[in-house]
XYZ file of C-alpha atoms in Angstrom:
458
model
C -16.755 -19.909 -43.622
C -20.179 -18.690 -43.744
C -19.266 -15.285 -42.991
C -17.090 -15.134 -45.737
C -20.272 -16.869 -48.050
C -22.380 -14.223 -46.254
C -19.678 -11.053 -47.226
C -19.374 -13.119 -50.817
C -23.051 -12.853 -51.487
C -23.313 -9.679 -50.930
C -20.535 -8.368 -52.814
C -22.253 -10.415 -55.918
C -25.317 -8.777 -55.300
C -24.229 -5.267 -55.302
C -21.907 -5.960 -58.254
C -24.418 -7.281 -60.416
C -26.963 -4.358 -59.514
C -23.661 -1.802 -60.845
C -23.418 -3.409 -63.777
C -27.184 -4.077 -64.775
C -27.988 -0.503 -64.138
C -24.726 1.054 -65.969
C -22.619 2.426 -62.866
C -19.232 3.234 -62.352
C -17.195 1.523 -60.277
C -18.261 -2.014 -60.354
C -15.851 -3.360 -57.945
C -15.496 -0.287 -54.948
C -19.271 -0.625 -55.063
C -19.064 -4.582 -54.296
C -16.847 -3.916 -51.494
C -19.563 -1.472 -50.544
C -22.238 -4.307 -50.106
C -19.485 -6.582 -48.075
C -19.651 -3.517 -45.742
C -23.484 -3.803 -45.547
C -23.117 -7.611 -44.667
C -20.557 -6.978 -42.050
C -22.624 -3.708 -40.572
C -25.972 -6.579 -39.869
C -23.136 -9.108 -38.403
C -21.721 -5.956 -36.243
C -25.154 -5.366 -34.503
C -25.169 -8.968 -32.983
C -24.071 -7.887 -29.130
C -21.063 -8.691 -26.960
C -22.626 -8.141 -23.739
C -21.903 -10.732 -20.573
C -25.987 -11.121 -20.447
C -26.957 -11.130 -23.738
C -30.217 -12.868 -24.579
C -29.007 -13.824 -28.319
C -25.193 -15.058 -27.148
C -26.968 -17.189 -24.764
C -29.849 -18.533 -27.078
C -26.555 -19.400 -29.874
C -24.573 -20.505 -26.437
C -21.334 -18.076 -27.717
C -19.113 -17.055 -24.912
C -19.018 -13.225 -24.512
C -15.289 -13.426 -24.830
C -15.434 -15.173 -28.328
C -18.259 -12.504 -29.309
C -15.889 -9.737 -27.742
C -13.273 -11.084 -30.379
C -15.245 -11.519 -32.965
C -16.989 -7.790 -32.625
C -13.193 -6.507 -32.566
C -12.336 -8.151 -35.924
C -15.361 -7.484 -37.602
C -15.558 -3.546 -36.740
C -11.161 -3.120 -38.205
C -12.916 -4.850 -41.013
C -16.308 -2.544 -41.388
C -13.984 0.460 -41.377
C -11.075 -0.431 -43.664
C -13.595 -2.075 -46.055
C -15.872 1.149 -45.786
C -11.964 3.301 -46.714
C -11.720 1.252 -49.447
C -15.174 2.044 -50.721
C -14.984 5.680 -50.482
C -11.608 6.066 -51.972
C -12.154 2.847 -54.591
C -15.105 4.842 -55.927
C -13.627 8.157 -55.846
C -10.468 6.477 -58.024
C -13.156 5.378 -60.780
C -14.926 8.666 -60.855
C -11.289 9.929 -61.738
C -10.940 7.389 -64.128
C -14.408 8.219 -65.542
C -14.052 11.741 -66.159
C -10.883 11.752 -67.048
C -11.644 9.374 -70.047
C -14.695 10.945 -70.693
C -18.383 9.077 -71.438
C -18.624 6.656 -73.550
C -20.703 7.502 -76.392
C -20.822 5.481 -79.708
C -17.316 3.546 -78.318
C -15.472 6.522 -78.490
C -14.682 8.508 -75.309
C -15.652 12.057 -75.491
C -15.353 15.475 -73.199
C -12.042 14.076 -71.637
C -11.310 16.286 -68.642
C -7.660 17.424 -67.491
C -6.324 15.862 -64.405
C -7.219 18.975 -62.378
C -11.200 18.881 -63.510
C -11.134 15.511 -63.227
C -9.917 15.454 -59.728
C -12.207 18.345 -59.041
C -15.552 16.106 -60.622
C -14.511 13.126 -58.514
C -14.193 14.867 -55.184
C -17.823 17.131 -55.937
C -19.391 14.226 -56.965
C -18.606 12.328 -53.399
C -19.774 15.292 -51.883
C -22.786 15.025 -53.341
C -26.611 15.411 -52.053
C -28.902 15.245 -54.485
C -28.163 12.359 -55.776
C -30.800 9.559 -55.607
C -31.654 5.845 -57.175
C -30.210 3.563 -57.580
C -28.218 4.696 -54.177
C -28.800 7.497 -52.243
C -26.573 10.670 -51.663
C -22.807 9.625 -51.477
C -22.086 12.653 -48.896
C -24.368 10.261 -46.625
C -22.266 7.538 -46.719
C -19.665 10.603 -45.986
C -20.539 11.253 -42.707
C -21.544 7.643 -41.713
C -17.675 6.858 -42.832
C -16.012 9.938 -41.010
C -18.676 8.550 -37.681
C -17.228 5.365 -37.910
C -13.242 6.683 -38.598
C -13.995 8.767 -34.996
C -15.582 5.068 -33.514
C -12.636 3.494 -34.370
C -9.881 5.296 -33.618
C -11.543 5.475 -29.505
C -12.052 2.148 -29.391
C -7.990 1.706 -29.810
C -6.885 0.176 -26.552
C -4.513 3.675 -25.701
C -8.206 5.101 -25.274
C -10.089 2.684 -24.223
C -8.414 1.477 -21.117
C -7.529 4.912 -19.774
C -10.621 6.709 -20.657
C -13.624 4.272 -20.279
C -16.037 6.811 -20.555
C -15.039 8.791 -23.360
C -14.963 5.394 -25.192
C -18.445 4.337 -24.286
C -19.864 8.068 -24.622
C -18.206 7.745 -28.568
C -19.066 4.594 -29.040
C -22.949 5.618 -29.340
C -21.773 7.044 -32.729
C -23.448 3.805 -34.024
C -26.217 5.938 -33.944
C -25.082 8.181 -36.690
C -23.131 5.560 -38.642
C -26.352 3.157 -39.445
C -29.120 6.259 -39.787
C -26.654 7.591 -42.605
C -25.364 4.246 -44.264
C -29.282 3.819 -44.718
C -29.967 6.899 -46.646
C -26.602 6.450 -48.616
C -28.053 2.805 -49.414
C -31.475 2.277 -48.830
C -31.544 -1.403 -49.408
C -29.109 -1.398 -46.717
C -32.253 -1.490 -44.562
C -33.931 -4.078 -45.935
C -30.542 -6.153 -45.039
C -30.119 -4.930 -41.228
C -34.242 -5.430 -40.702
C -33.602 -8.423 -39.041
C -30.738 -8.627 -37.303
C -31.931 -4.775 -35.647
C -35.008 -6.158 -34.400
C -33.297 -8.792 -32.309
C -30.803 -6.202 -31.111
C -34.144 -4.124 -29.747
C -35.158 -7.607 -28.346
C -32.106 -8.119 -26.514
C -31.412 -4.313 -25.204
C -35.014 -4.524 -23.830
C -33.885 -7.596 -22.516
C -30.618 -5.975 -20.937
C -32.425 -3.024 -19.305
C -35.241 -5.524 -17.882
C -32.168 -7.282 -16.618
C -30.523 -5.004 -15.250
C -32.919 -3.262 -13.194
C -33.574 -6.780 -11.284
C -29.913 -7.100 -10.676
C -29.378 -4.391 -7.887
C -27.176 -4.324 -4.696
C -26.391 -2.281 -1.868
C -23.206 -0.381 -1.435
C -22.748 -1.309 2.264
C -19.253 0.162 2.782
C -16.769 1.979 1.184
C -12.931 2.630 2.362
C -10.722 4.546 0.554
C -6.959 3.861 1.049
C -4.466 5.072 -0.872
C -5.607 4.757 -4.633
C -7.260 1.717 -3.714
C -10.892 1.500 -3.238
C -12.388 -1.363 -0.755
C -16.151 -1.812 -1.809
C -18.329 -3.875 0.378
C -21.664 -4.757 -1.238
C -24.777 -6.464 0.316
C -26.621 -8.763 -2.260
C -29.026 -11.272 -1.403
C -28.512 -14.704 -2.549
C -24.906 -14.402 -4.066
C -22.803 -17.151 -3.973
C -19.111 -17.174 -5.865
C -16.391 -19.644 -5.595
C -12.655 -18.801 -5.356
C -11.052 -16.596 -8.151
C -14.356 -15.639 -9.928
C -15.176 -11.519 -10.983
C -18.310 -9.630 -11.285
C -19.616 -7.230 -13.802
C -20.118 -3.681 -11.665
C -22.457 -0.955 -13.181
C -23.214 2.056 -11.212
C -25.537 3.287 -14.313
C -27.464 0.335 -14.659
C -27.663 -2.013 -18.192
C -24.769 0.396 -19.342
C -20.821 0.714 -18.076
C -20.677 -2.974 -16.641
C -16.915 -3.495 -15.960
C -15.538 -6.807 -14.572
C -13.658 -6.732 -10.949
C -12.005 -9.800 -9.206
C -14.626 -10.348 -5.736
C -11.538 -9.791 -3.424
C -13.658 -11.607 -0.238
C -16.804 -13.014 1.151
C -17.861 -15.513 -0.711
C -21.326 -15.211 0.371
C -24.332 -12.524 0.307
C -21.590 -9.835 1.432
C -18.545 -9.377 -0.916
C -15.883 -7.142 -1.063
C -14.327 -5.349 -4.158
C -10.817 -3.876 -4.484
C -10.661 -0.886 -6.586
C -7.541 0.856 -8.220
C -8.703 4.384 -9.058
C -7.351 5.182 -12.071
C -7.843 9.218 -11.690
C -9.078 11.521 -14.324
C -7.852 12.004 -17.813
C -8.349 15.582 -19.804
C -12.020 13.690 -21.026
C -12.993 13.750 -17.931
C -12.970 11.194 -14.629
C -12.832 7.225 -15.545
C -15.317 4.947 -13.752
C -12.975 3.923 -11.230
C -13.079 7.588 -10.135
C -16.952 7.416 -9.965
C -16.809 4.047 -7.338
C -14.340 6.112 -5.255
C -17.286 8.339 -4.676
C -19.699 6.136 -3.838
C -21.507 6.515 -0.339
C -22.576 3.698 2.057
C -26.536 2.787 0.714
C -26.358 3.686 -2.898
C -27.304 1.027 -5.601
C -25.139 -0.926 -8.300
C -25.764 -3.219 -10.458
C -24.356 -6.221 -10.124
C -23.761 -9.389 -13.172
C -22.156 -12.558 -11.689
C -20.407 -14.101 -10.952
C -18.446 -15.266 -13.578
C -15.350 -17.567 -14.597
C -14.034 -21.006 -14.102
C -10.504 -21.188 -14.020
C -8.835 -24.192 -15.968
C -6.921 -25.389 -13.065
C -9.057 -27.133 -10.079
C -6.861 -25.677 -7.471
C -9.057 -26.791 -4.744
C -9.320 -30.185 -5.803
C -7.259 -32.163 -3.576
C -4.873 -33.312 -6.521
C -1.654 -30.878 -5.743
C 0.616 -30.757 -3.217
C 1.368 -27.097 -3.659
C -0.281 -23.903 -4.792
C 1.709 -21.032 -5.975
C -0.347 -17.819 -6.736
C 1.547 -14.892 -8.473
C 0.291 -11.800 -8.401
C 1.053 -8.109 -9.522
C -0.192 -4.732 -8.175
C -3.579 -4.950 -7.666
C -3.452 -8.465 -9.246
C -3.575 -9.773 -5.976
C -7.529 -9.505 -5.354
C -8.151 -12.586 -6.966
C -6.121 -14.214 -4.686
C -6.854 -12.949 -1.592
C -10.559 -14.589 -2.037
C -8.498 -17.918 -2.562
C -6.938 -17.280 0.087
C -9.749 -16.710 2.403
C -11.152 -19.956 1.497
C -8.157 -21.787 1.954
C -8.565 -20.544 5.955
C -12.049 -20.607 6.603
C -14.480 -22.685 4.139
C -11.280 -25.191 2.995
C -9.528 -25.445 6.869
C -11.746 -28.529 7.138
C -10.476 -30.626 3.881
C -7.284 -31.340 2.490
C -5.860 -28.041 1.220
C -2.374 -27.684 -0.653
C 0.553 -25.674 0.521
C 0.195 -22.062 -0.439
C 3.057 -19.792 -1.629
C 1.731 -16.341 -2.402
C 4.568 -14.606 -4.718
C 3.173 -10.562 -4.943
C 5.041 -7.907 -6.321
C 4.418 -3.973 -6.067
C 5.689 -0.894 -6.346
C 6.697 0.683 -2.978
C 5.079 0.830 0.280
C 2.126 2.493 -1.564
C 1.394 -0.513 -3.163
C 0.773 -3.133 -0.511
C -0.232 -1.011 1.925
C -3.972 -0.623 1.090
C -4.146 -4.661 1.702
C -2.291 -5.015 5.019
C -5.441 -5.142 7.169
C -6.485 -8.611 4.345
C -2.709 -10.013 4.576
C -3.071 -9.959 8.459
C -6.649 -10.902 9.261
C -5.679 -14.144 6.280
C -2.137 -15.068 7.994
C -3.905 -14.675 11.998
C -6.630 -17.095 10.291
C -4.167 -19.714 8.950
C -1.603 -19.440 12.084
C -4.672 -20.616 14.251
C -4.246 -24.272 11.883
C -2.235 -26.760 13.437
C 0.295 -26.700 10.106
C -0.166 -23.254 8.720
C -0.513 -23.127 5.199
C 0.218 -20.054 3.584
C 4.150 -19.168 2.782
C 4.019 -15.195 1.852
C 7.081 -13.811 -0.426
C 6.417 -10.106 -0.690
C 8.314 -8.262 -3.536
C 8.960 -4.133 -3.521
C 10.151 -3.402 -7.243
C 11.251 0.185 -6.558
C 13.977 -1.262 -5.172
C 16.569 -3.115 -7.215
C 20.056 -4.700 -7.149
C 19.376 -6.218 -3.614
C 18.268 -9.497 -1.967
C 18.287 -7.792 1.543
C 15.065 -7.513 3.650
C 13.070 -5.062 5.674
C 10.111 -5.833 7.241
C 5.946 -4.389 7.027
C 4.181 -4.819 10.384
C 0.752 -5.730 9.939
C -1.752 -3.460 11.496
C -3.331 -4.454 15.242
C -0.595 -7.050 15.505
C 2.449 -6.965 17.859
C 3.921 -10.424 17.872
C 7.031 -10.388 16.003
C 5.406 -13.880 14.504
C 3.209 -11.821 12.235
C 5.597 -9.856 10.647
C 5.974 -10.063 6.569
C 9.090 -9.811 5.130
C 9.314 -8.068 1.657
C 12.169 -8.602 -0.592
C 13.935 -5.770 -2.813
C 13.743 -5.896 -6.264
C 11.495 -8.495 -9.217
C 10.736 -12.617 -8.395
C 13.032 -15.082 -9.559
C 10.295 -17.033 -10.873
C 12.709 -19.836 -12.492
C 14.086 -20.162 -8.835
C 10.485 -19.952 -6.830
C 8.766 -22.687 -9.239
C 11.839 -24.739 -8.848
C 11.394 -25.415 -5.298
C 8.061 -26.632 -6.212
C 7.135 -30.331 -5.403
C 6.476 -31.534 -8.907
C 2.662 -31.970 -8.009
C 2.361 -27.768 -8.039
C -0.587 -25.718 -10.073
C -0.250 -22.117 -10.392
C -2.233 -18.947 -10.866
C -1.078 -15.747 -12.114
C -2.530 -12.360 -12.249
C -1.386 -8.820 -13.077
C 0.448 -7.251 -15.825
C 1.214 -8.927 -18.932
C 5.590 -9.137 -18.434
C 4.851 -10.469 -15.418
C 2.075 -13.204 -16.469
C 4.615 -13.935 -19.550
C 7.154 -14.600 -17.005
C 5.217 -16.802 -14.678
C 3.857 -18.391 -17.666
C 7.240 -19.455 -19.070
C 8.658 -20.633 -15.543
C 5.919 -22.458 -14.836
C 5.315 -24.253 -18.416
C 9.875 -25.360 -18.155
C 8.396 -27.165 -14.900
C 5.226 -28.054 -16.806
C 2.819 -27.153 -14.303
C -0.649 -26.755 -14.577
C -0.954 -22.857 -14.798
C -3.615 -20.637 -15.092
C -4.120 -16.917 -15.883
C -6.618 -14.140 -15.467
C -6.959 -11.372 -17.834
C -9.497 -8.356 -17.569
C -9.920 -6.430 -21.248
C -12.634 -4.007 -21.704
């Protein structure tokens, strides 16, 4: 509600200034001052250690949200500016002035057309607003803004996105000198923005680590990194810069809970705008420094709390590094407390995609067979292959004994049929792409289990 009393106010203070001082276009020009309300709400910042989203106590995901809506808004409201006031220039020449309440020098549709679109164009225009070609190019900067930050473009070209999203740079500069007051209204909320960039860097530059290994298998990059002092609890990310208080991205810790983590990777290649950041960590060397924000999250289920009987954690592509730090605690830091059953449901695509984790999957199942009652029940999933319920088997690497053998299953999880041979006392984690989440989601909620799911948007 305020926002909209904020937006309100400043459409009645731009109208009122049209029509004291005689201009055209009363209304378009209104819409034009909501835009300069939303443009001061739009510097307020979204990042995960923000100084000012901390001081309000806003969660970076409700800013994220909020920063989303308010942008579609800036541009469709800054559209209907440019094209509301070039409709009442029409209007205006093609009446003709006002003189004496009689309209004279009416102007044909072509002139009029042609007056409207030269006097958008316009320079030399000054008070009461400045040049209207200004607020031109501060449009066209924010049409270019918006249409990379579409998610298409953002998730497969990270870069390019962040690179174009410094167009802020040209969009404010230029929406000053169109409206000068315009800087009066941002003087505020810009300063804190300086505060908490400054604030960022500082930040930032405190927060290093050590890249301590790095093994590339398949398209899946293992990153071990050395930071003193860390401490994360089961299914909780990081933020990972390799830049610094820019290009933090969040990555589930995949293992080691403590000081010495690991990160799983999927490089995502190159695109025709260049390589994407996941490229970049494929390339890092043993030694280099990152920059590292976390942990973070607190999932909504206590899995570990003693109060289920079973676990079931389902997981898709590389969707399963989340649960391979659960995993690891369930065998090592849990083994000496009461621990639920664990079913690990994981579904990939081919050889290819489990492969890169076979060393985790048999280091975690030689760790739980050394329990008196193992815990872990694993139900592997190859998707390449449908139509069949028939089995062949992965041997896990350094291991002979037929006992340590995983059997995958051809084809997708029968997730109505794996939560129903769940003791009613079951929680259940999902991670990894939406269908499958949706489907988990709805199996799990017909049993109504306690379910919780982890979603990574950038």
């Amino acid at each position: 509600l305020w926002i909209i009393g904020w937006c309100l106010l400043c459409f009645m203070y731009v109208w009122n200034h049209s029509e004291i001082n005689n201009l055209v276009g009363d209304f378009p020009r209104g819409i034009g001052g909501v835009v300069c309300g939303l443009l001061c709400l739009q510097l307020f910042p979204v990042t995960k250690k923000s100084l000012l989203l901390w001081a309000f106590g806003i969660s970076h995901e409700r800013a994220l949200k909020f920063h989303r809506k308010i942008g579609a808004w800036i541009w469709i409201l800054t559209t209907m500016h440019f094209f509301g006031m070039w409709v009442e220039h029409y209007r205006y020449y093609r009446q003709g002035p006002l003189v004496g309440g009689v309209h004279i020098n009416k102007a044909g549709v072509n002139k009029a057309m042609q007056y409207a679109t030269d006097r958008l164009v316009a320079w030399k225009i000054g008070y009461p607003h400045g040049p209207p070609m200004a607020g031109l190019i501060s449009w066209a900067a924010m049409t270019l803004l918006a249409v990379t930050s579409l998610p298409i473009i953002r998730r497969r070209a990270w870069n390019f996105f962040a690179i174009m999203h410094s167009l802020y740079a040209v969009v404010y500069p230029f929406a000053w000198v169109h409206y000068p007051s315009l800087m009066v209204f941002s003087a505020v909320p810009l300063l804190l923005y300086a505060i908490d960039v400054f604030g960022r860097y500082a930040e930032a530059h405190l927060n290093t680590a050590k890249v301590s290994g790095v093994d590339v298998r398949g398209d899946i990059t293992k990153l071990t990194i050395a930071k003193k002092g860390f401490k994360c609890q089961p299914l909780q990310y990081v933020m990972l810069s390799i830049k610094g208080c820019v290009g933090y991205h969040p990555f589930s810790v995949s293992g080691g809970l403590h000081d010495v983590f690991t990160l799983h990777i999927k490089n995502q290649g190159k695109t025709f705008l260049g390589p994407k950041f996941t490229d970049d960590v494929s390339r890092l060397r043993e030694g280099e420094t990152v920059h590292i924000q976390g942990p973070y999250g607190s999932p909504s289920v206590n899995f570990i709390s003693g109060k289920y009987d079973s676990v079931v954690l389902c997981a898709g592509g590389v969707g399963i590094t989340p649960v391979l730090s659960f995993l690891e605690y369930v065998v090592g830091e849990g083994s000496g407390r009461k621990m639920p059953a664990v079913t690990v449901v994981w579904a990939g695509r081919g050889r290819r995609g489990y492969e890169p984790f076979l060393n985790e999957f048999a280091e975690l199942h030689r760790a739980d067979l050394k329990n008196a009652i193992p815990k872990i029940k694993w139900w592997l999933y190859n998707t390449e292959i449908a139509g069949s319920t028939d089995q062949f088997e992965v041997s896990l690497p350094d291991l002979e004994d037929s006992k340590y053998i995983l059997p995958v299953n051809r084809g997708r999880p029968e997730w109505e049929t794996i939560m129903a041979a769940q003791p009613s006392s079951t929680a259940v984690f999902a991670c990894g792409p939406p269908p499958l989440v949706t489907a988990v989601e709805k199996a799990a909620f017909a049993k109504k289990f306690h379910t919780h799911v982890e979603v990574f948007e950038f």
